[in-house]
PDB file of N, CA and C in Angstrom:
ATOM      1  N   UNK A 926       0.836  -1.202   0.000  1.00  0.00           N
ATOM      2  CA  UNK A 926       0.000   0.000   0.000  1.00  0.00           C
ATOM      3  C   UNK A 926       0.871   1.251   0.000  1.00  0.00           C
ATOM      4  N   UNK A 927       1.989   1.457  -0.813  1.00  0.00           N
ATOM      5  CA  UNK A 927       3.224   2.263  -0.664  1.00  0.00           C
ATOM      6  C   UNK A 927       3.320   2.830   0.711  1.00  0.00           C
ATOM      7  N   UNK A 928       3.250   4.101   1.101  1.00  0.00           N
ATOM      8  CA  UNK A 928       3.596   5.013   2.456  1.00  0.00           C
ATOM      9  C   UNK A 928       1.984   4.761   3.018  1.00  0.00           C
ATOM     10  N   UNK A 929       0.822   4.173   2.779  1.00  0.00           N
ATOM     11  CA  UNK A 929      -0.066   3.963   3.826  1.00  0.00           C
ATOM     12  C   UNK A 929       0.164   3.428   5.140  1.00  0.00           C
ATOM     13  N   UNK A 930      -0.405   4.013   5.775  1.00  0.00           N
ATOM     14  CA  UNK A 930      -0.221   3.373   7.582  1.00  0.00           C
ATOM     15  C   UNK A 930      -1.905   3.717   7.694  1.00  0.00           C
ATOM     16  N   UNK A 931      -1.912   2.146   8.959  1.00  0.00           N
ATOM     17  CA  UNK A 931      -3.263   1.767   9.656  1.00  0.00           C
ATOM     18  C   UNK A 931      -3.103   2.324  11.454  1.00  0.00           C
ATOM     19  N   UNK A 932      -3.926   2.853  11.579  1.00  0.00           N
ATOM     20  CA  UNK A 932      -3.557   3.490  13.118  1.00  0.00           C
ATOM     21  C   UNK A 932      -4.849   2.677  13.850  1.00  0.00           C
ATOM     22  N   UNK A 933      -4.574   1.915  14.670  1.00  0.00           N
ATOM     23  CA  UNK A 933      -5.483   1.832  15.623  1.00  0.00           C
ATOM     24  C   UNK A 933      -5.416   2.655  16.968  1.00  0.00           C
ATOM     25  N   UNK A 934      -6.500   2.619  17.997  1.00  0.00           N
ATOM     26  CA  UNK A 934      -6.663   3.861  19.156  1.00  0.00           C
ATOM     27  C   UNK A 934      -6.123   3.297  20.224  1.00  0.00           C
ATOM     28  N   UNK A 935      -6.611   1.787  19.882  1.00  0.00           N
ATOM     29  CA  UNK A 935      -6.235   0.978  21.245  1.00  0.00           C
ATOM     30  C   UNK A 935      -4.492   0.098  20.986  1.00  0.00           C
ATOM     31  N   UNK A 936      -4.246   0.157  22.948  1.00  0.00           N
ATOM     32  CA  UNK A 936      -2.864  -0.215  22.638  1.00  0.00           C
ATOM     33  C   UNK A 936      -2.415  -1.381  23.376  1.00  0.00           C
ATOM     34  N   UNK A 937      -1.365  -2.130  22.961  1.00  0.00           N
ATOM     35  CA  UNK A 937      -1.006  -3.267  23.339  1.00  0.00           C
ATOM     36  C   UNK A 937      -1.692  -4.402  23.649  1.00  0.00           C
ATOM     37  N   UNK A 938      -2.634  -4.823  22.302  1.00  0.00           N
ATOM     38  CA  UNK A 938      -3.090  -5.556  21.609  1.00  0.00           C
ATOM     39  C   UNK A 938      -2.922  -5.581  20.694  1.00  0.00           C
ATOM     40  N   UNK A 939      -2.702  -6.618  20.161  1.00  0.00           N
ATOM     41  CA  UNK A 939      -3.089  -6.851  18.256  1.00  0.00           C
ATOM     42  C   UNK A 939      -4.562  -6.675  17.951  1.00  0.00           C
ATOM     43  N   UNK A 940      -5.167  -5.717  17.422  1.00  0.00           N
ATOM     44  CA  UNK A 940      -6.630  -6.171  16.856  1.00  0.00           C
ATOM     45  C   UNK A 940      -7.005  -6.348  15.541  1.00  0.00           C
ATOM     46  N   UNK A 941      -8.149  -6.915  15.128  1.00  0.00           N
ATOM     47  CA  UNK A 941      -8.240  -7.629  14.207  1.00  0.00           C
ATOM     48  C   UNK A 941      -8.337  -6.092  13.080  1.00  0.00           C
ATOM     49  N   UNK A 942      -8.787  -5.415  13.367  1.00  0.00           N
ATOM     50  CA  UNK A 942      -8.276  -4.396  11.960  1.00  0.00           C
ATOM     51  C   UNK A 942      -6.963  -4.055  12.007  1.00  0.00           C
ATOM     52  N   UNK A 943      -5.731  -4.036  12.524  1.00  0.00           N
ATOM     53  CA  UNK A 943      -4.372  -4.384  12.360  1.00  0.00           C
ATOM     54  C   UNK A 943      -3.687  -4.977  11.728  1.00  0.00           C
ATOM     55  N   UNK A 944      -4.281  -6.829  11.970  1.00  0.00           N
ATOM     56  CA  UNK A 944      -4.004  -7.353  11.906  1.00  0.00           C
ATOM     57  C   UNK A 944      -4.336  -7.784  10.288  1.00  0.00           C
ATOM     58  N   UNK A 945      -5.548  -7.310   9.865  1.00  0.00           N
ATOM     59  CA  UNK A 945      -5.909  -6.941   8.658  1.00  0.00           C
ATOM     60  C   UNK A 945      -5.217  -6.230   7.793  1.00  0.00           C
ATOM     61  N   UNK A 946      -5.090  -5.237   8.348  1.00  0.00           N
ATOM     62  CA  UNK A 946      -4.256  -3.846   7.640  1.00  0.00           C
ATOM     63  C   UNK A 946      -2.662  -4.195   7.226  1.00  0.00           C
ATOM     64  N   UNK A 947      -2.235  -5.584   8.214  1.00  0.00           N
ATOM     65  CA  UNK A 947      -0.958  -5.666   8.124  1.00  0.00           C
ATOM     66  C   UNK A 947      -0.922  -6.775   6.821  1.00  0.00           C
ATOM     67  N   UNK A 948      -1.691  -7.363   6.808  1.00  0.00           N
ATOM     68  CA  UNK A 948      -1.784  -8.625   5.692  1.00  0.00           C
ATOM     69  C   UNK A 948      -1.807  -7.913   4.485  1.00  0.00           C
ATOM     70  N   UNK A 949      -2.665  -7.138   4.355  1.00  0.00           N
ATOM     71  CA  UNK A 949      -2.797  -6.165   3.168  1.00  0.00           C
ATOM     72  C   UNK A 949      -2.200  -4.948   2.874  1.00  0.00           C
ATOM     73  N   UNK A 950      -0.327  -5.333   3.785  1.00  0.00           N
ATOM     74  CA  UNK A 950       0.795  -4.104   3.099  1.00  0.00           C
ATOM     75  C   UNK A 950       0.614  -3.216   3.794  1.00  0.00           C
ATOM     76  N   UNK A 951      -0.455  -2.525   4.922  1.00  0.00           N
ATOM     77  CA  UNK A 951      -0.379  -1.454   5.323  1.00  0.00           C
ATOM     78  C   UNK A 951       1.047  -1.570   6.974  1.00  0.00           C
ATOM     79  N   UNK A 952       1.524  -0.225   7.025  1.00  0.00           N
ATOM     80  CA  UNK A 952       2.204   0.167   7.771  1.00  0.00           C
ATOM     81  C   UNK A 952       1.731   0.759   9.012  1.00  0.00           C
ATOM     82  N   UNK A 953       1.911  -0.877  10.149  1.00  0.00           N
ATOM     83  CA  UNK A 953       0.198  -0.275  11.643  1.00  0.00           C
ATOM     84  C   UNK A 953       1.500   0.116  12.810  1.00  0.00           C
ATOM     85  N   UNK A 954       0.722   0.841  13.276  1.00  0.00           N
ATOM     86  CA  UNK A 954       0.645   1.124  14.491  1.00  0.00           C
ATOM     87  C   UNK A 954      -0.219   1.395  15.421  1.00  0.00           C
ATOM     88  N   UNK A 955      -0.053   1.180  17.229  1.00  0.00           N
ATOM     89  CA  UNK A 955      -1.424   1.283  17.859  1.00  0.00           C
ATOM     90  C   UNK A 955      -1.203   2.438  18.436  1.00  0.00           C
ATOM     91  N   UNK A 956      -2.031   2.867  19.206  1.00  0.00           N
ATOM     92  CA  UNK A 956      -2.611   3.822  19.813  1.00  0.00           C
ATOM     93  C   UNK A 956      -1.349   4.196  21.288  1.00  0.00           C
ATOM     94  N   UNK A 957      -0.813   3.772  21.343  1.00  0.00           N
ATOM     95  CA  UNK A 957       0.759   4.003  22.743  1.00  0.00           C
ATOM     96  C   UNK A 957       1.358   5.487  21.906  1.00  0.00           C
ATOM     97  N   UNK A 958       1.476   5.712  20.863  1.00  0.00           N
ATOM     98  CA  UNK A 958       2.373   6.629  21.265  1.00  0.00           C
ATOM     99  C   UNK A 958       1.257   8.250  21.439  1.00  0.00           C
ATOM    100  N   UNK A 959       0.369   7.994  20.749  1.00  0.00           N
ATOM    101  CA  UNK A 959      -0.712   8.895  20.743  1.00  0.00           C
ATOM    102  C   UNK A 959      -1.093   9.372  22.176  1.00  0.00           C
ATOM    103  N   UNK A 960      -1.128   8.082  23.267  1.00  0.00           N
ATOM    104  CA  UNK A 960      -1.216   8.168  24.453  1.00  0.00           C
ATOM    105  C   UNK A 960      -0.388   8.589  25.253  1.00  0.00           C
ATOM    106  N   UNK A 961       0.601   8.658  25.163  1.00  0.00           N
ATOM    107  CA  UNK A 961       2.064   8.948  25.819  1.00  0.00           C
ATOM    108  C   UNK A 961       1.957  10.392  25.378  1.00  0.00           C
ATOM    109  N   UNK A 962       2.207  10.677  24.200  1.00  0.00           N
ATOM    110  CA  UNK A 962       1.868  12.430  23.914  1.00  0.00           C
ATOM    111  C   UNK A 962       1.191  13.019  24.284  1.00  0.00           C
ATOM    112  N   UNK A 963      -0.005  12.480  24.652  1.00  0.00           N
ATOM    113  CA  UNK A 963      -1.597  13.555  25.206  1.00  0.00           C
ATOM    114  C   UNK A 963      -0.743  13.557  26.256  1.00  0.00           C
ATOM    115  N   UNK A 964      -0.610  12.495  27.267  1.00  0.00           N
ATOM    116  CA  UNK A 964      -0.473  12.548  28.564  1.00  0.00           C
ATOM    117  C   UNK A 964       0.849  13.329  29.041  1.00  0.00           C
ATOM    118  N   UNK A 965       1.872  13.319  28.279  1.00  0.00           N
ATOM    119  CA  UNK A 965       3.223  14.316  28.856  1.00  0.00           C
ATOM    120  C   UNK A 965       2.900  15.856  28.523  1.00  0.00           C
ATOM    121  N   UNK A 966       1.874  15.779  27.634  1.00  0.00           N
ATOM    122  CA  UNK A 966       1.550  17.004  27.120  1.00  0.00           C
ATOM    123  C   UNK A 966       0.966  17.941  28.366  1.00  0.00           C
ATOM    124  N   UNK A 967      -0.374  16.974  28.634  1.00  0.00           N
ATOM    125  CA  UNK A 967      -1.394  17.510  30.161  1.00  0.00           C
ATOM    126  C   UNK A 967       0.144  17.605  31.024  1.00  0.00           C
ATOM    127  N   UNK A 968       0.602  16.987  31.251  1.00  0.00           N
ATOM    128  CA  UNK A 968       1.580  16.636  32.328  1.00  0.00           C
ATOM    129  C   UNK A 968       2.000  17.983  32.458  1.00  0.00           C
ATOM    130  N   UNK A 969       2.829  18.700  31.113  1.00  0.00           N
ATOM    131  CA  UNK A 969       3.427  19.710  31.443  1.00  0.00           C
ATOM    132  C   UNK A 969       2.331  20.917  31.960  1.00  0.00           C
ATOM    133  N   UNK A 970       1.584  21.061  30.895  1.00  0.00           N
ATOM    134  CA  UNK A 970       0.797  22.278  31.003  1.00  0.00           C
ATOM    135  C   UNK A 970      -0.050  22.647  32.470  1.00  0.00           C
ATOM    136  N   UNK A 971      -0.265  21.193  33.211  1.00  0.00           N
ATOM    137  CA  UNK A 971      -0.926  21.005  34.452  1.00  0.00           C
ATOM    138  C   UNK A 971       0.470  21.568  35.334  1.00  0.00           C
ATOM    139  N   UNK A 972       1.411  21.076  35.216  1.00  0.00           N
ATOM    140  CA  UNK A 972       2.222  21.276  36.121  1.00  0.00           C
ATOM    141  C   UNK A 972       3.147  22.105  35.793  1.00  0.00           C
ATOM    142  N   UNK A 973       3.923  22.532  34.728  1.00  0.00           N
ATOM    143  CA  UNK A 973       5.103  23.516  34.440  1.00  0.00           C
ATOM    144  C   UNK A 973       5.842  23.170  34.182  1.00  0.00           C
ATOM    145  N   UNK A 974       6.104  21.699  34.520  1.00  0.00           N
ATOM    146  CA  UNK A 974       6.896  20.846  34.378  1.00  0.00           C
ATOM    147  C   UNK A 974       7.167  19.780  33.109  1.00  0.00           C
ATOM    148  N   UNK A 975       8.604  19.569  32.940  1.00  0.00           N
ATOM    149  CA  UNK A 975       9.043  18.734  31.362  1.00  0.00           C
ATOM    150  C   UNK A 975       9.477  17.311  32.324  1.00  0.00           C
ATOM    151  N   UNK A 976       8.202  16.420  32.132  1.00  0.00           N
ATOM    152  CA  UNK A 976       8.853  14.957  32.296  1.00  0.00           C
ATOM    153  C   UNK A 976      10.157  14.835  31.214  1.00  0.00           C
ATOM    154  N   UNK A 977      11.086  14.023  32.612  1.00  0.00           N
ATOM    155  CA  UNK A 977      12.406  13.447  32.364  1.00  0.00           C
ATOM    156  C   UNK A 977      12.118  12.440  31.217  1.00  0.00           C
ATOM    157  N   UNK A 978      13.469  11.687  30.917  1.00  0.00           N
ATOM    158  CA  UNK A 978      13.179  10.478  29.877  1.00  0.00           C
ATOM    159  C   UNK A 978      12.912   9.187  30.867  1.00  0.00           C
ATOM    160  N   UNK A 979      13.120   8.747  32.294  1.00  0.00           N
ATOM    161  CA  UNK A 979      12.851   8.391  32.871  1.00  0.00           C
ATOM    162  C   UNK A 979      11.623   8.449  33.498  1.00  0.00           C
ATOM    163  N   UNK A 980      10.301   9.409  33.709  1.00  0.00           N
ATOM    164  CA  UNK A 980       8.851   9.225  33.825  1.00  0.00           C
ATOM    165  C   UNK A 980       8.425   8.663  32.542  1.00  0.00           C
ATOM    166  N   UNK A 981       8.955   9.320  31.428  1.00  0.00           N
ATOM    167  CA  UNK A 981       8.051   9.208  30.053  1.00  0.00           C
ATOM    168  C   UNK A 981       8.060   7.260  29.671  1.00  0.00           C
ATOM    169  N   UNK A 982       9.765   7.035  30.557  1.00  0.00           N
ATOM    170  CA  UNK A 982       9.833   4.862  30.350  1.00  0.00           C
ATOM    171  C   UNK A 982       8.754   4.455  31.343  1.00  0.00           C
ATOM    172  N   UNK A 983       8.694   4.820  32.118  1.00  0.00           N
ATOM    173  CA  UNK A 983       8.041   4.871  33.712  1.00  0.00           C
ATOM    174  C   UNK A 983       6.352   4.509  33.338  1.00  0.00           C
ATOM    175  N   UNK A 984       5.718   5.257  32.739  1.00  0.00           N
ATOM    176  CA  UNK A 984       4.507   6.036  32.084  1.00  0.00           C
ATOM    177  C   UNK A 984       4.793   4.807  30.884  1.00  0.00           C
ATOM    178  N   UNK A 985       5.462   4.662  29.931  1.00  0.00           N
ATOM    179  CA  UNK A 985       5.305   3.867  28.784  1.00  0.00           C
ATOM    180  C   UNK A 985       4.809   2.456  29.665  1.00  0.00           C
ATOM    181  N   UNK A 986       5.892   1.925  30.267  1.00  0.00           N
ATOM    182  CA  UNK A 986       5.760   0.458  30.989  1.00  0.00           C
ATOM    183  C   UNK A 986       4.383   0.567  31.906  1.00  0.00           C
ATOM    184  N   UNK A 987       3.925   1.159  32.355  1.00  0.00           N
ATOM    185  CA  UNK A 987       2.584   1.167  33.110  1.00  0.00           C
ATOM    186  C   UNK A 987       1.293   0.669  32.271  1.00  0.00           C
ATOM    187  N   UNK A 988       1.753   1.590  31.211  1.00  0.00           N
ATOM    188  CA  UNK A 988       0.223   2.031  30.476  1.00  0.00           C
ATOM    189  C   UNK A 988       0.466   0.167  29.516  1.00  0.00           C
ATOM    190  N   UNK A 989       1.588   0.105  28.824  1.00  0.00           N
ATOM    191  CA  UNK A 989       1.701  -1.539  28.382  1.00  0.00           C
ATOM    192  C   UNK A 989       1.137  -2.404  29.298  1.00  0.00           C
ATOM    193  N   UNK A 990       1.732  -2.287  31.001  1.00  0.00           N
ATOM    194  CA  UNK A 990       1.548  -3.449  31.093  1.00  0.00           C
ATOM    195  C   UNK A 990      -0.237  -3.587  31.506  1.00  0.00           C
ATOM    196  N   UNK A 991      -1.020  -2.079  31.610  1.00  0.00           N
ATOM    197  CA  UNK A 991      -2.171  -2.199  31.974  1.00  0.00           C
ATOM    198  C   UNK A 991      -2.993  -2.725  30.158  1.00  0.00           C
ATOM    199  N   UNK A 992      -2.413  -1.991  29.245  1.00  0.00           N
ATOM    200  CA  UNK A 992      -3.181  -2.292  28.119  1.00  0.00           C
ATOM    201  C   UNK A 992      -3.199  -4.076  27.915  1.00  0.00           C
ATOM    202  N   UNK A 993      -2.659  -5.127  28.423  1.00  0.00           N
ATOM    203  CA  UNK A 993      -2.556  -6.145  28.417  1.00  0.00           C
ATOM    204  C   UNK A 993      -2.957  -6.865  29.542  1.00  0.00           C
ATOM    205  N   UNK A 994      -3.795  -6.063  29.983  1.00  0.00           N
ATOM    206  CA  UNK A 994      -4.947  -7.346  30.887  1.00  0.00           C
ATOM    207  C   UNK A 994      -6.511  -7.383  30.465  1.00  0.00           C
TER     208      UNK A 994
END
């Protein structure tokens, strides 16, 4: 599907339109990094503050290991 990409919302799952999208050439990704951006985003503007690269791993590994139950 040359430079097409499939975005799903939800993260750390495979879902079946992905999994679709991937059979048929498209270039997927899920919904984690979309989430990670809103949230460092609020983060700063709420607080003033620039999460380290250490909250933002912190914050990645949470939100994975919750998207997988």
């Amino acid at each position: 599907q040359g430079d097409a990409h499939a975005i799903d919302l939800r993260y750390g799952k495979e879902t079946s339109f992905l999994k679709t999208a991937q059979e048929m050439g498209y270039t997927t990704h899920d919904g984690l990094p979309m989430l990670l951006a809103q949230a460092l985003k609020q983060f700063t503007l709420f607080t003033d503050m620039t999460p380290t690269e250490d909250d933002v791993n912190s914050l990645r590994t949470s939100l994975l290991s919750h998207g997988k139950q």
